[in-house]
């Protein structure tokens, strides 16, 4: 579509007649279905994005097509920056909390997309806004943890991706790990969810929290969560609980435990939780290469502890002896 055609299409998005707006927004949604269409529309994003954002409060079908278009347009990095300049984070959250939009699922997907870049995560965390810091995350966590009926669609599952995104930032990890927030408990509780997206996102977010925990000054908060660490070991190794079936989730859990084991304080706590013997059991039937490698590295770390030599895994023992 030529640029003048896009301009005409944008004018139809603000037409007084609902059926005209519906036709126009459906055309926009169709164009965002491939990268060529996204590229064409992005060249007129300054005119297009404000109109799409206004349509979020329109009728159900119109708002669905408008939000879907915004989600797809996030394939373009500059478009995401323009959306953030238009205060998309606050606007989307207002619609979610006020119940003014019937398409929460798509709004959460939009937030997941814009928080893949640092500026988006910072806006969501409300960094530098004093008492408001973390309020948005508290709202999302409440929605994320709310019980739902077994036959009910999981419209908040993509909050797990948002948690992964914001915990990539040191400021995000420090904020969410503040005492009293219950963030780690919330993450680990979701590792038992039947929803794979929830398990994958929460496992990745937990791994992010373990990353540089010692340097972040949050290691003690992580290690204080003994029941949650025990659950992670159980699901990783299949000891005392069903073993996690997804390789991606197990890899994130294994990397998390490894990062804790790389600290003296972390290894001390893991010894108390019987981690070496659990890892030995888990290693025996582990087939994922990256999980095995993390377990072998943990074996070397535990074997290096003076007076606490234990045959954690055969390969780990051989490596340590060879060293």
PDB file of C-alpha atoms in Angstrom:
ATOM      1  CA  UNK A   1       0.000   0.000   0.000  1.00  0.00           C
ATOM      2  CA  UNK A   2       1.288   3.454  -0.926  1.00  0.00           C
ATOM      3  CA  UNK A   3       1.851   6.040   1.802  1.00  0.00           C
ATOM      4  CA  UNK A   4      -1.064   8.181   0.600  1.00  0.00           C
ATOM      5  CA  UNK A   5      -3.229   5.095   0.917  1.00  0.00           C
ATOM      6  CA  UNK A   6      -2.166   4.727   4.540  1.00  0.00           C
ATOM      7  CA  UNK A   7      -3.052   8.367   5.180  1.00  0.00           C
ATOM      8  CA  UNK A   8      -6.531   7.772   3.791  1.00  0.00           C
ATOM      9  CA  UNK A   9      -6.876   4.634   5.906  1.00  0.00           C
ATOM     10  CA  UNK A  10      -5.937   6.583   9.024  1.00  0.00           C
ATOM     11  CA  UNK A  11      -8.628   9.157   8.267  1.00  0.00           C
ATOM     12  CA  UNK A  12     -11.220   6.365   8.173  1.00  0.00           C
ATOM     13  CA  UNK A  13     -10.186   5.267  11.690  1.00  0.00           C
ATOM     14  CA  UNK A  14     -11.716   8.484  13.067  1.00  0.00           C
ATOM     15  CA  UNK A  15     -14.883   8.315  10.972  1.00  0.00           C
ATOM     16  CA  UNK A  16     -18.170   8.875  12.835  1.00  0.00           C
ATOM     17  CA  UNK A  17     -19.697   5.706  11.422  1.00  0.00           C
ATOM     18  CA  UNK A  18     -18.821   2.563  13.359  1.00  0.00           C
ATOM     19  CA  UNK A  19     -18.896   0.288  10.323  1.00  0.00           C
ATOM     20  CA  UNK A  20     -16.358   2.518   8.545  1.00  0.00           C
ATOM     21  CA  UNK A  21     -14.039   2.449  11.578  1.00  0.00           C
ATOM     22  CA  UNK A  22     -14.436  -1.319  11.740  1.00  0.00           C
ATOM     23  CA  UNK A  23     -13.551  -1.749   8.082  1.00  0.00           C
ATOM     24  CA  UNK A  24     -10.527   0.529   8.395  1.00  0.00           C
ATOM     25  CA  UNK A  25      -9.118  -1.034  11.549  1.00  0.00           C
ATOM     26  CA  UNK A  26      -9.599  -4.528  10.116  1.00  0.00           C
ATOM     27  CA  UNK A  27      -7.556  -3.465   7.087  1.00  0.00           C
ATOM     28  CA  UNK A  28      -4.830  -2.159   9.377  1.00  0.00           C
ATOM     29  CA  UNK A  29      -4.828  -5.428  11.317  1.00  0.00           C
ATOM     30  CA  UNK A  30      -4.518  -7.369   8.075  1.00  0.00           C
ATOM     31  CA  UNK A  31      -1.538  -5.285   6.997  1.00  0.00           C
ATOM     32  CA  UNK A  32       0.241  -5.939  10.294  1.00  0.00           C
ATOM     33  CA  UNK A  33       0.098  -9.673   9.579  1.00  0.00           C
ATOM     34  CA  UNK A  34       3.390  -9.592   7.679  1.00  0.00           C
ATOM     35  CA  UNK A  35       6.615  -7.650   7.958  1.00  0.00           C
ATOM     36  CA  UNK A  36       6.067  -5.772   4.683  1.00  0.00           C
ATOM     37  CA  UNK A  37       2.802  -4.380   5.979  1.00  0.00           C
ATOM     38  CA  UNK A  38       4.350  -3.492   9.331  1.00  0.00           C
ATOM     39  CA  UNK A  39       7.130  -1.616   7.537  1.00  0.00           C
ATOM     40  CA  UNK A  40       4.645   0.329   5.412  1.00  0.00           C
ATOM     41  CA  UNK A  41       2.450   1.295   8.356  1.00  0.00           C
ATOM     42  CA  UNK A  42       5.445   2.205  10.527  1.00  0.00           C
ATOM     43  CA  UNK A  43       6.335   4.946   8.062  1.00  0.00           C
ATOM     44  CA  UNK A  44       3.095   6.666   9.090  1.00  0.00           C
ATOM     45  CA  UNK A  45       3.197   5.608  12.740  1.00  0.00           C
ATOM     46  CA  UNK A  46       3.023   9.161  14.097  1.00  0.00           C
ATOM     47  CA  UNK A  47      -0.388   9.551  12.475  1.00  0.00           C
ATOM     48  CA  UNK A  48      -1.548   5.952  12.928  1.00  0.00           C
ATOM     49  CA  UNK A  49      -0.674   5.118  16.551  1.00  0.00           C
ATOM     50  CA  UNK A  50      -2.748   7.854  18.264  1.00  0.00           C
ATOM     51  CA  UNK A  51      -5.828   6.764  16.309  1.00  0.00           C
ATOM     52  CA  UNK A  52      -5.333   3.091  17.178  1.00  0.00           C
ATOM     53  CA  UNK A  53      -4.927   3.961  20.857  1.00  0.00           C
ATOM     54  CA  UNK A  54      -8.204   5.907  20.811  1.00  0.00           C
ATOM     55  CA  UNK A  55     -10.012   2.875  19.403  1.00  0.00           C
ATOM     56  CA  UNK A  56      -9.186   0.807  22.515  1.00  0.00           C
ATOM     57  CA  UNK A  57     -12.314   2.335  24.078  1.00  0.00           C
ATOM     58  CA  UNK A  58     -14.484   1.628  21.024  1.00  0.00           C
ATOM     59  CA  UNK A  59     -16.789  -1.375  20.520  1.00  0.00           C
ATOM     60  CA  UNK A  60     -15.486  -4.863  21.293  1.00  0.00           C
ATOM     61  CA  UNK A  61     -14.649  -5.899  17.723  1.00  0.00           C
ATOM     62  CA  UNK A  62     -13.021  -2.570  16.886  1.00  0.00           C
ATOM     63  CA  UNK A  63     -10.889  -2.510  20.031  1.00  0.00           C
ATOM     64  CA  UNK A  64      -9.795  -6.105  19.407  1.00  0.00           C
ATOM     65  CA  UNK A  65      -8.537  -5.271  15.927  1.00  0.00           C
ATOM     66  CA  UNK A  66      -6.904  -2.052  17.163  1.00  0.00           C
ATOM     67  CA  UNK A  67      -4.980  -3.750  19.979  1.00  0.00           C
ATOM     68  CA  UNK A  68      -3.989  -6.665  17.740  1.00  0.00           C
ATOM     69  CA  UNK A  69      -2.578  -4.119  15.288  1.00  0.00           C
ATOM     70  CA  UNK A  70      -0.592  -2.428  18.080  1.00  0.00           C
ATOM     71  CA  UNK A  71       0.767  -5.780  19.265  1.00  0.00           C
ATOM     72  CA  UNK A  72       1.924  -6.645  15.751  1.00  0.00           C
ATOM     73  CA  UNK A  73       3.381  -3.194  15.076  1.00  0.00           C
ATOM     74  CA  UNK A  74       5.752  -3.750  18.013  1.00  0.00           C
ATOM     75  CA  UNK A  75       7.891  -5.749  15.597  1.00  0.00           C
ATOM     76  CA  UNK A  76       9.281  -2.315  14.671  1.00  0.00           C
ATOM     77  CA  UNK A  77      11.585  -0.921  17.378  1.00  0.00           C
ATOM     78  CA  UNK A  78      10.919   2.733  16.544  1.00  0.00           C
ATOM     79  CA  UNK A  79       7.179   2.117  16.739  1.00  0.00           C
ATOM     80  CA  UNK A  80       7.624   0.786  20.271  1.00  0.00           C
ATOM     81  CA  UNK A  81       9.499   3.931  21.243  1.00  0.00           C
ATOM     82  CA  UNK A  82       6.703   6.063  19.814  1.00  0.00           C
ATOM     83  CA  UNK A  83       4.103   4.044  21.734  1.00  0.00           C
ATOM     84  CA  UNK A  84       6.030   4.638  24.951  1.00  0.00           C
ATOM     85  CA  UNK A  85       6.139   8.359  24.153  1.00  0.00           C
ATOM     86  CA  UNK A  86       2.333   8.183  23.874  1.00  0.00           C
ATOM     87  CA  UNK A  87       2.183   6.774  27.415  1.00  0.00           C
ATOM     88  CA  UNK A  88       0.980   3.367  26.251  1.00  0.00           C
ATOM     89  CA  UNK A  89       1.953   1.618  29.510  1.00  0.00           C
ATOM     90  CA  UNK A  90      -0.221   3.788  31.750  1.00  0.00           C
ATOM     91  CA  UNK A  91      -3.065   3.862  29.223  1.00  0.00           C
ATOM     92  CA  UNK A  92      -3.115   0.078  28.828  1.00  0.00           C
ATOM     93  CA  UNK A  93      -3.035  -0.466  32.595  1.00  0.00           C
ATOM     94  CA  UNK A  94      -5.882   2.012  33.074  1.00  0.00           C
ATOM     95  CA  UNK A  95      -8.017   0.033  30.645  1.00  0.00           C
ATOM     96  CA  UNK A  96      -7.147  -3.235  32.404  1.00  0.00           C
ATOM     97  CA  UNK A  97      -7.897  -1.974  35.918  1.00  0.00           C
ATOM     98  CA  UNK A  98     -10.999   0.043  34.981  1.00  0.00           C
ATOM     99  CA  UNK A  99     -12.581  -2.775  33.008  1.00  0.00           C
ATOM    100  CA  UNK A 100     -13.181  -0.365  30.125  1.00  0.00           C
ATOM    101  CA  UNK A 101     -11.799  -2.851  27.604  1.00  0.00           C
ATOM    102  CA  UNK A 102     -13.032  -6.380  26.984  1.00  0.00           C
ATOM    103  CA  UNK A 103      -9.700  -7.494  25.540  1.00  0.00           C
ATOM    104  CA  UNK A 104      -7.412  -7.630  28.582  1.00  0.00           C
ATOM    105  CA  UNK A 105      -5.551 -10.569  27.061  1.00  0.00           C
ATOM    106  CA  UNK A 106      -4.374  -8.451  24.131  1.00  0.00           C
ATOM    107  CA  UNK A 107      -3.525  -5.469  26.348  1.00  0.00           C
ATOM    108  CA  UNK A 108      -1.277  -7.692  28.458  1.00  0.00           C
ATOM    109  CA  UNK A 109       0.392  -8.930  25.269  1.00  0.00           C
ATOM    110  CA  UNK A 110       0.982  -5.300  24.285  1.00  0.00           C
ATOM    111  CA  UNK A 111       2.600  -4.599  27.664  1.00  0.00           C
ATOM    112  CA  UNK A 112       4.739  -7.716  27.281  1.00  0.00           C
ATOM    113  CA  UNK A 113       5.969  -6.424  23.936  1.00  0.00           C
ATOM    114  CA  UNK A 114       6.809  -2.862  24.976  1.00  0.00           C
ATOM    115  CA  UNK A 115       8.651  -4.070  28.105  1.00  0.00           C
ATOM    116  CA  UNK A 116      11.126  -5.998  25.968  1.00  0.00           C
ATOM    117  CA  UNK A 117      13.031  -2.715  25.720  1.00  0.00           C
ATOM    118  CA  UNK A 118      14.535  -1.020  28.763  1.00  0.00           C
ATOM    119  CA  UNK A 119      12.463   2.158  28.549  1.00  0.00           C
ATOM    120  CA  UNK A 120       9.270   0.148  28.553  1.00  0.00           C
ATOM    121  CA  UNK A 121      10.273  -1.834  31.639  1.00  0.00           C
ATOM    122  CA  UNK A 122      11.304   1.368  33.420  1.00  0.00           C
ATOM    123  CA  UNK A 123       7.919   2.941  32.703  1.00  0.00           C
ATOM    124  CA  UNK A 124       6.071  -0.106  33.961  1.00  0.00           C
ATOM    125  CA  UNK A 125       8.155  -0.200  37.149  1.00  0.00           C
ATOM    126  CA  UNK A 126       7.534   3.547  37.617  1.00  0.00           C
ATOM    127  CA  UNK A 127      11.174   4.074  38.535  1.00  0.00           C
ATOM    128  CA  UNK A 128      11.888   7.470  40.052  1.00  0.00           C
ATOM    129  CA  UNK A 129       8.213   8.109  40.868  1.00  0.00           C
ATOM    130  CA  UNK A 130       8.556   7.893  44.628  1.00  0.00           C
ATOM    131  CA  UNK A 131       5.698   6.118  46.384  1.00  0.00           C
ATOM    132  CA  UNK A 132       4.289   5.054  43.018  1.00  0.00           C
ATOM    133  CA  UNK A 133       7.292   2.815  42.334  1.00  0.00           C
ATOM    134  CA  UNK A 134       6.154  -0.772  41.972  1.00  0.00           C
ATOM    135  CA  UNK A 135       2.420  -0.001  42.096  1.00  0.00           C
ATOM    136  CA  UNK A 136       1.861  -1.161  38.514  1.00  0.00           C
ATOM    137  CA  UNK A 137       3.654  -4.408  39.239  1.00  0.00           C
ATOM    138  CA  UNK A 138       1.587  -4.956  42.362  1.00  0.00           C
ATOM    139  CA  UNK A 139      -1.567  -4.598  40.240  1.00  0.00           C
ATOM    140  CA  UNK A 140      -0.291  -7.045  37.624  1.00  0.00           C
ATOM    141  CA  UNK A 141       0.850  -9.570  40.224  1.00  0.00           C
ATOM    142  CA  UNK A 142      -2.573  -9.481  41.855  1.00  0.00           C
ATOM    143  CA  UNK A 143      -4.198 -10.234  38.503  1.00  0.00           C
ATOM    144  CA  UNK A 144      -1.596 -12.892  37.759  1.00  0.00           C
ATOM    145  CA  UNK A 145      -2.125 -14.715  41.059  1.00  0.00           C
ATOM    146  CA  UNK A 146      -5.923 -14.479  41.129  1.00  0.00           C
ATOM    147  CA  UNK A 147      -7.565 -17.931  40.985  1.00  0.00           C
ATOM    148  CA  UNK A 148      -9.474 -18.864  37.861  1.00  0.00           C
ATOM    149  CA  UNK A 149     -11.904 -21.620  37.001  1.00  0.00           C
ATOM    150  CA  UNK A 150     -10.456 -24.671  35.182  1.00  0.00           C
ATOM    151  CA  UNK A 151     -12.519 -23.971  32.060  1.00  0.00           C
ATOM    152  CA  UNK A 152     -11.754 -20.241  32.081  1.00  0.00           C
ATOM    153  CA  UNK A 153      -9.371 -18.753  29.511  1.00  0.00           C
ATOM    154  CA  UNK A 154      -6.089 -17.585  31.035  1.00  0.00           C
ATOM    155  CA  UNK A 155      -6.153 -13.959  29.914  1.00  0.00           C
ATOM    156  CA  UNK A 156      -3.285 -12.964  32.197  1.00  0.00           C
ATOM    157  CA  UNK A 157      -0.772 -15.644  31.218  1.00  0.00           C
ATOM    158  CA  UNK A 158       1.466 -13.149  29.375  1.00  0.00           C
ATOM    159  CA  UNK A 159       2.158 -11.318  32.639  1.00  0.00           C
ATOM    160  CA  UNK A 160       4.783 -14.051  33.053  1.00  0.00           C
ATOM    161  CA  UNK A 161       6.660 -12.560  30.079  1.00  0.00           C
ATOM    162  CA  UNK A 162       6.415  -9.105  31.652  1.00  0.00           C
ATOM    163  CA  UNK A 163       7.988 -10.469  34.848  1.00  0.00           C
ATOM    164  CA  UNK A 164      10.857 -11.860  32.779  1.00  0.00           C
ATOM    165  CA  UNK A 165      11.345  -8.509  31.066  1.00  0.00           C
ATOM    166  CA  UNK A 166      11.346  -6.254  34.138  1.00  0.00           C
ATOM    167  CA  UNK A 167      13.674  -8.539  36.117  1.00  0.00           C
ATOM    168  CA  UNK A 168      16.346  -8.075  33.477  1.00  0.00           C
ATOM    169  CA  UNK A 169      16.955  -4.668  35.041  1.00  0.00           C
ATOM    170  CA  UNK A 170      18.871  -4.410  38.289  1.00  0.00           C
ATOM    171  CA  UNK A 171      16.442  -1.730  39.451  1.00  0.00           C
ATOM    172  CA  UNK A 172      13.556  -4.056  38.669  1.00  0.00           C
ATOM    173  CA  UNK A 173      15.063  -6.945  40.607  1.00  0.00           C
ATOM    174  CA  UNK A 174      15.872  -4.751  43.601  1.00  0.00           C
ATOM    175  CA  UNK A 175      12.398  -3.239  43.659  1.00  0.00           C
ATOM    176  CA  UNK A 176      10.512  -6.499  43.374  1.00  0.00           C
ATOM    177  CA  UNK A 177      12.714  -8.262  45.923  1.00  0.00           C
ATOM    178  CA  UNK A 178      12.045  -5.687  48.622  1.00  0.00           C
ATOM    179  CA  UNK A 179      10.914  -7.389  51.860  1.00  0.00           C
ATOM    180  CA  UNK A 180       7.167  -7.804  52.156  1.00  0.00           C
ATOM    181  CA  UNK A 181       6.366  -7.906  48.439  1.00  0.00           C
ATOM    182  CA  UNK A 182       6.244 -11.715  48.312  1.00  0.00           C
ATOM    183  CA  UNK A 183       7.612 -11.710  44.778  1.00  0.00           C
ATOM    184  CA  UNK A 184       9.660 -14.915  44.991  1.00  0.00           C
ATOM    185  CA  UNK A 185       6.769 -16.783  46.598  1.00  0.00           C
ATOM    186  CA  UNK A 186       4.514 -15.636  43.756  1.00  0.00           C
ATOM    187  CA  UNK A 187       7.004 -16.712  41.082  1.00  0.00           C
ATOM    188  CA  UNK A 188       7.706 -20.138  42.506  1.00  0.00           C
ATOM    189  CA  UNK A 189       4.020 -20.863  43.145  1.00  0.00           C
ATOM    190  CA  UNK A 190       3.442 -20.535  39.395  1.00  0.00           C
ATOM    191  CA  UNK A 191       6.014 -23.237  38.642  1.00  0.00           C
ATOM    192  CA  UNK A 192       3.267 -25.735  39.480  1.00  0.00           C
ATOM    193  CA  UNK A 193       0.851 -24.188  36.983  1.00  0.00           C
ATOM    194  CA  UNK A 194      -0.478 -26.337  34.159  1.00  0.00           C
ATOM    195  CA  UNK A 195       0.123 -23.343  31.866  1.00  0.00           C
ATOM    196  CA  UNK A 196       3.510 -23.649  30.170  1.00  0.00           C
ATOM    197  CA  UNK A 197       3.774 -19.921  29.417  1.00  0.00           C
ATOM    198  CA  UNK A 198       3.406 -19.180  33.124  1.00  0.00           C
ATOM    199  CA  UNK A 199       6.047 -21.739  34.093  1.00  0.00           C
ATOM    200  CA  UNK A 200       8.500 -20.587  31.431  1.00  0.00           C
ATOM    201  CA  UNK A 201       8.127 -16.891  32.263  1.00  0.00           C
ATOM    202  CA  UNK A 202       8.350 -17.357  36.020  1.00  0.00           C
ATOM    203  CA  UNK A 203      11.342 -19.686  35.773  1.00  0.00           C
ATOM    204  CA  UNK A 204      13.126 -17.122  33.586  1.00  0.00           C
ATOM    205  CA  UNK A 205      12.236 -14.307  35.999  1.00  0.00           C
ATOM    206  CA  UNK A 206      13.565 -16.340  38.939  1.00  0.00           C
ATOM    207  CA  UNK A 207      16.787 -16.942  37.007  1.00  0.00           C
ATOM    208  CA  UNK A 208      17.077 -13.203  36.398  1.00  0.00           C
ATOM    209  CA  UNK A 209      16.702 -12.595  40.141  1.00  0.00           C
ATOM    210  CA  UNK A 210      19.528 -15.037  40.840  1.00  0.00           C
ATOM    211  CA  UNK A 211      21.761 -13.311  38.306  1.00  0.00           C
ATOM    212  CA  UNK A 212      24.310 -11.153  40.122  1.00  0.00           C
ATOM    213  CA  UNK A 213      22.267 -11.435  43.328  1.00  0.00           C
ATOM    214  CA  UNK A 214      25.433 -11.065  45.378  1.00  0.00           C
ATOM    215  CA  UNK A 215      26.418  -7.882  43.532  1.00  0.00           C
ATOM    216  CA  UNK A 216      22.832  -6.599  43.603  1.00  0.00           C
ATOM    217  CA  UNK A 217      22.720  -6.991  47.371  1.00  0.00           C
ATOM    218  CA  UNK A 218      19.687  -9.285  47.131  1.00  0.00           C
ATOM    219  CA  UNK A 219      21.356 -12.641  47.767  1.00  0.00           C
ATOM    220  CA  UNK A 220      20.155 -12.818  51.357  1.00  0.00           C
ATOM    221  CA  UNK A 221      16.551 -12.197  50.290  1.00  0.00           C
ATOM    222  CA  UNK A 222      16.834 -15.020  47.745  1.00  0.00           C
ATOM    223  CA  UNK A 223      18.344 -17.481  50.192  1.00  0.00           C
ATOM    224  CA  UNK A 224      15.785 -16.680  52.880  1.00  0.00           C
ATOM    225  CA  UNK A 225      13.163 -18.344  50.686  1.00  0.00           C
ATOM    226  CA  UNK A 226      14.004 -21.892  51.851  1.00  0.00           C
ATOM    227  CA  UNK A 227      10.633 -23.533  51.003  1.00  0.00           C
ATOM    228  CA  UNK A 228      10.729 -22.009  47.522  1.00  0.00           C
ATOM    229  CA  UNK A 229      14.327 -23.154  46.932  1.00  0.00           C
ATOM    230  CA  UNK A 230      13.337 -26.639  48.093  1.00  0.00           C
ATOM    231  CA  UNK A 231      10.469 -26.678  45.600  1.00  0.00           C
ATOM    232  CA  UNK A 232      12.766 -25.599  42.763  1.00  0.00           C
ATOM    233  CA  UNK A 233      15.219 -28.380  43.560  1.00  0.00           C
ATOM    234  CA  UNK A 234      12.377 -30.891  43.763  1.00  0.00           C
ATOM    235  CA  UNK A 235      10.929 -29.930  40.387  1.00  0.00           C
ATOM    236  CA  UNK A 236      14.350 -29.773  38.775  1.00  0.00           C
ATOM    237  CA  UNK A 237      15.451 -33.181  40.038  1.00  0.00           C
ATOM    238  CA  UNK A 238      12.163 -35.024  40.390  1.00  0.00           C
ATOM    239  CA  UNK A 239      12.748 -35.680  44.080  1.00  0.00           C
ATOM    240  CA  UNK A 240       9.725 -35.238  46.330  1.00  0.00           C
ATOM    241  CA  UNK A 241       7.726 -33.774  43.448  1.00  0.00           C
ATOM    242  CA  UNK A 242       7.021 -34.449  39.784  1.00  0.00           C
ATOM    243  CA  UNK A 243       9.934 -33.501  37.579  1.00  0.00           C
ATOM    244  CA  UNK A 244       9.338 -30.489  35.341  1.00  0.00           C
ATOM    245  CA  UNK A 245       8.685 -31.851  31.853  1.00  0.00           C
ATOM    246  CA  UNK A 246       9.697 -28.782  29.843  1.00  0.00           C
ATOM    247  CA  UNK A 247      13.399 -28.543  28.963  1.00  0.00           C
ATOM    248  CA  UNK A 248      13.337 -24.724  28.872  1.00  0.00           C
ATOM    249  CA  UNK A 249      11.903 -24.483  32.379  1.00  0.00           C
ATOM    250  CA  UNK A 250      14.353 -27.062  33.768  1.00  0.00           C
ATOM    251  CA  UNK A 251      17.249 -25.213  32.147  1.00  0.00           C
ATOM    252  CA  UNK A 252      16.197 -21.932  33.783  1.00  0.00           C
ATOM    253  CA  UNK A 253      15.852 -23.644  37.163  1.00  0.00           C
ATOM    254  CA  UNK A 254      19.234 -25.354  36.800  1.00  0.00           C
ATOM    255  CA  UNK A 255      20.928 -22.079  35.873  1.00  0.00           C
ATOM    256  CA  UNK A 256      19.247 -20.403  38.870  1.00  0.00           C
ATOM    257  CA  UNK A 257      20.564 -22.988  41.321  1.00  0.00           C
ATOM    258  CA  UNK A 258      23.991 -22.817  39.675  1.00  0.00           C
ATOM    259  CA  UNK A 259      24.185 -19.042  40.152  1.00  0.00           C
ATOM    260  CA  UNK A 260      23.323 -19.460  43.831  1.00  0.00           C
ATOM    261  CA  UNK A 261      25.843 -22.300  44.174  1.00  0.00           C
ATOM    262  CA  UNK A 262      28.578 -20.050  42.806  1.00  0.00           C
ATOM    263  CA  UNK A 263      28.409 -18.052  46.040  1.00  0.00           C
ATOM    264  CA  UNK A 264      29.723 -19.353  49.382  1.00  0.00           C
ATOM    265  CA  UNK A 265      26.529 -18.358  51.176  1.00  0.00           C
ATOM    266  CA  UNK A 266      24.402 -19.955  48.515  1.00  0.00           C
ATOM    267  CA  UNK A 267      26.260 -23.273  48.650  1.00  0.00           C
ATOM    268  CA  UNK A 268      25.890 -23.344  52.408  1.00  0.00           C
ATOM    269  CA  UNK A 269      22.128 -23.044  52.140  1.00  0.00           C
ATOM    270  CA  UNK A 270      21.962 -25.586  49.299  1.00  0.00           C
ATOM    271  CA  UNK A 271      23.908 -28.097  51.407  1.00  0.00           C
ATOM    272  CA  UNK A 272      21.289 -27.672  54.125  1.00  0.00           C
ATOM    273  CA  UNK A 273      18.570 -28.396  51.568  1.00  0.00           C
ATOM    274  CA  UNK A 274      20.281 -31.644  50.466  1.00  0.00           C
ATOM    275  CA  UNK A 275      20.915 -30.200  47.030  1.00  0.00           C
ATOM    276  CA  UNK A 276      23.941 -32.404  46.152  1.00  0.00           C
ATOM    277  CA  UNK A 277      22.087 -35.699  46.655  1.00  0.00           C
ATOM    278  CA  UNK A 278      18.996 -34.350  44.873  1.00  0.00           C
ATOM    279  CA  UNK A 279      21.089 -33.209  41.932  1.00  0.00           C
ATOM    280  CA  UNK A 280      22.717 -36.636  41.725  1.00  0.00           C
ATOM    281  CA  UNK A 281      19.287 -38.243  41.420  1.00  0.00           C
ATOM    282  CA  UNK A 282      18.113 -35.701  38.873  1.00  0.00           C
ATOM    283  CA  UNK A 283      21.262 -36.067  36.796  1.00  0.00           C
ATOM    284  CA  UNK A 284      20.840 -39.803  36.380  1.00  0.00           C
ATOM    285  CA  UNK A 285      17.953 -39.516  33.927  1.00  0.00           C
ATOM    286  CA  UNK A 286      18.479 -35.956  32.641  1.00  0.00           C
ATOM    287  CA  UNK A 287      18.738 -35.756  28.853  1.00  0.00           C
ATOM    288  CA  UNK A 288      18.836 -32.000  28.166  1.00  0.00           C
ATOM    289  CA  UNK A 289      22.428 -31.024  27.462  1.00  0.00           C
ATOM    290  CA  UNK A 290      22.273 -27.536  28.991  1.00  0.00           C
ATOM    291  CA  UNK A 291      20.673 -28.882  32.169  1.00  0.00           C
ATOM    292  CA  UNK A 292      23.340 -31.582  32.450  1.00  0.00           C
ATOM    293  CA  UNK A 293      26.104 -29.027  31.993  1.00  0.00           C
ATOM    294  CA  UNK A 294      24.695 -26.832  34.768  1.00  0.00           C
ATOM    295  CA  UNK A 295      24.417 -29.842  37.082  1.00  0.00           C
ATOM    296  CA  UNK A 296      27.999 -30.880  36.324  1.00  0.00           C
ATOM    297  CA  UNK A 297      29.224 -27.385  37.145  1.00  0.00           C
ATOM    298  CA  UNK A 298      27.286 -27.498  40.425  1.00  0.00           C
ATOM    299  CA  UNK A 299      28.872 -30.867  41.221  1.00  0.00           C
ATOM    300  CA  UNK A 300      32.318 -29.344  40.832  1.00  0.00           C
ATOM    301  CA  UNK A 301      31.387 -26.476  43.144  1.00  0.00           C
ATOM    302  CA  UNK A 302      30.032 -28.765  45.854  1.00  0.00           C
ATOM    303  CA  UNK A 303      33.016 -31.089  45.558  1.00  0.00           C
ATOM    304  CA  UNK A 304      35.356 -28.140  46.024  1.00  0.00           C
ATOM    305  CA  UNK A 305      33.969 -27.491  49.501  1.00  0.00           C
ATOM    306  CA  UNK A 306      36.540 -28.730  51.983  1.00  0.00           C
ATOM    307  CA  UNK A 307      35.239 -31.591  54.126  1.00  0.00           C
ATOM    308  CA  UNK A 308      32.033 -31.920  52.141  1.00  0.00           C
ATOM    309  CA  UNK A 309      33.137 -34.197  49.334  1.00  0.00           C
ATOM    310  CA  UNK A 310      30.206 -36.092  47.856  1.00  0.00           C
ATOM    311  CA  UNK A 311      29.758 -38.081  44.667  1.00  0.00           C
ATOM    312  CA  UNK A 312      27.128 -35.748  43.208  1.00  0.00           C
ATOM    313  CA  UNK A 313      27.319 -37.084  39.664  1.00  0.00           C
ATOM    314  CA  UNK A 314      29.718 -39.538  38.120  1.00  0.00           C
ATOM    315  CA  UNK A 315      30.810 -37.066  35.471  1.00  0.00           C
ATOM    316  CA  UNK A 316      31.079 -34.293  37.988  1.00  0.00           C
ATOM    317  CA  UNK A 317      33.209 -36.502  40.263  1.00  0.00           C
ATOM    318  CA  UNK A 318      35.507 -37.476  37.421  1.00  0.00           C
ATOM    319  CA  UNK A 319      35.922 -33.875  36.363  1.00  0.00           C
ATOM    320  CA  UNK A 320      36.733 -32.786  39.884  1.00  0.00           C
ATOM    321  CA  UNK A 321      39.252 -35.589  40.370  1.00  0.00           C
ATOM    322  CA  UNK A 322      40.885 -34.837  37.038  1.00  0.00           C
ATOM    323  CA  UNK A 323      41.234 -31.214  38.107  1.00  0.00           C
TER     324      UNK A 323
END
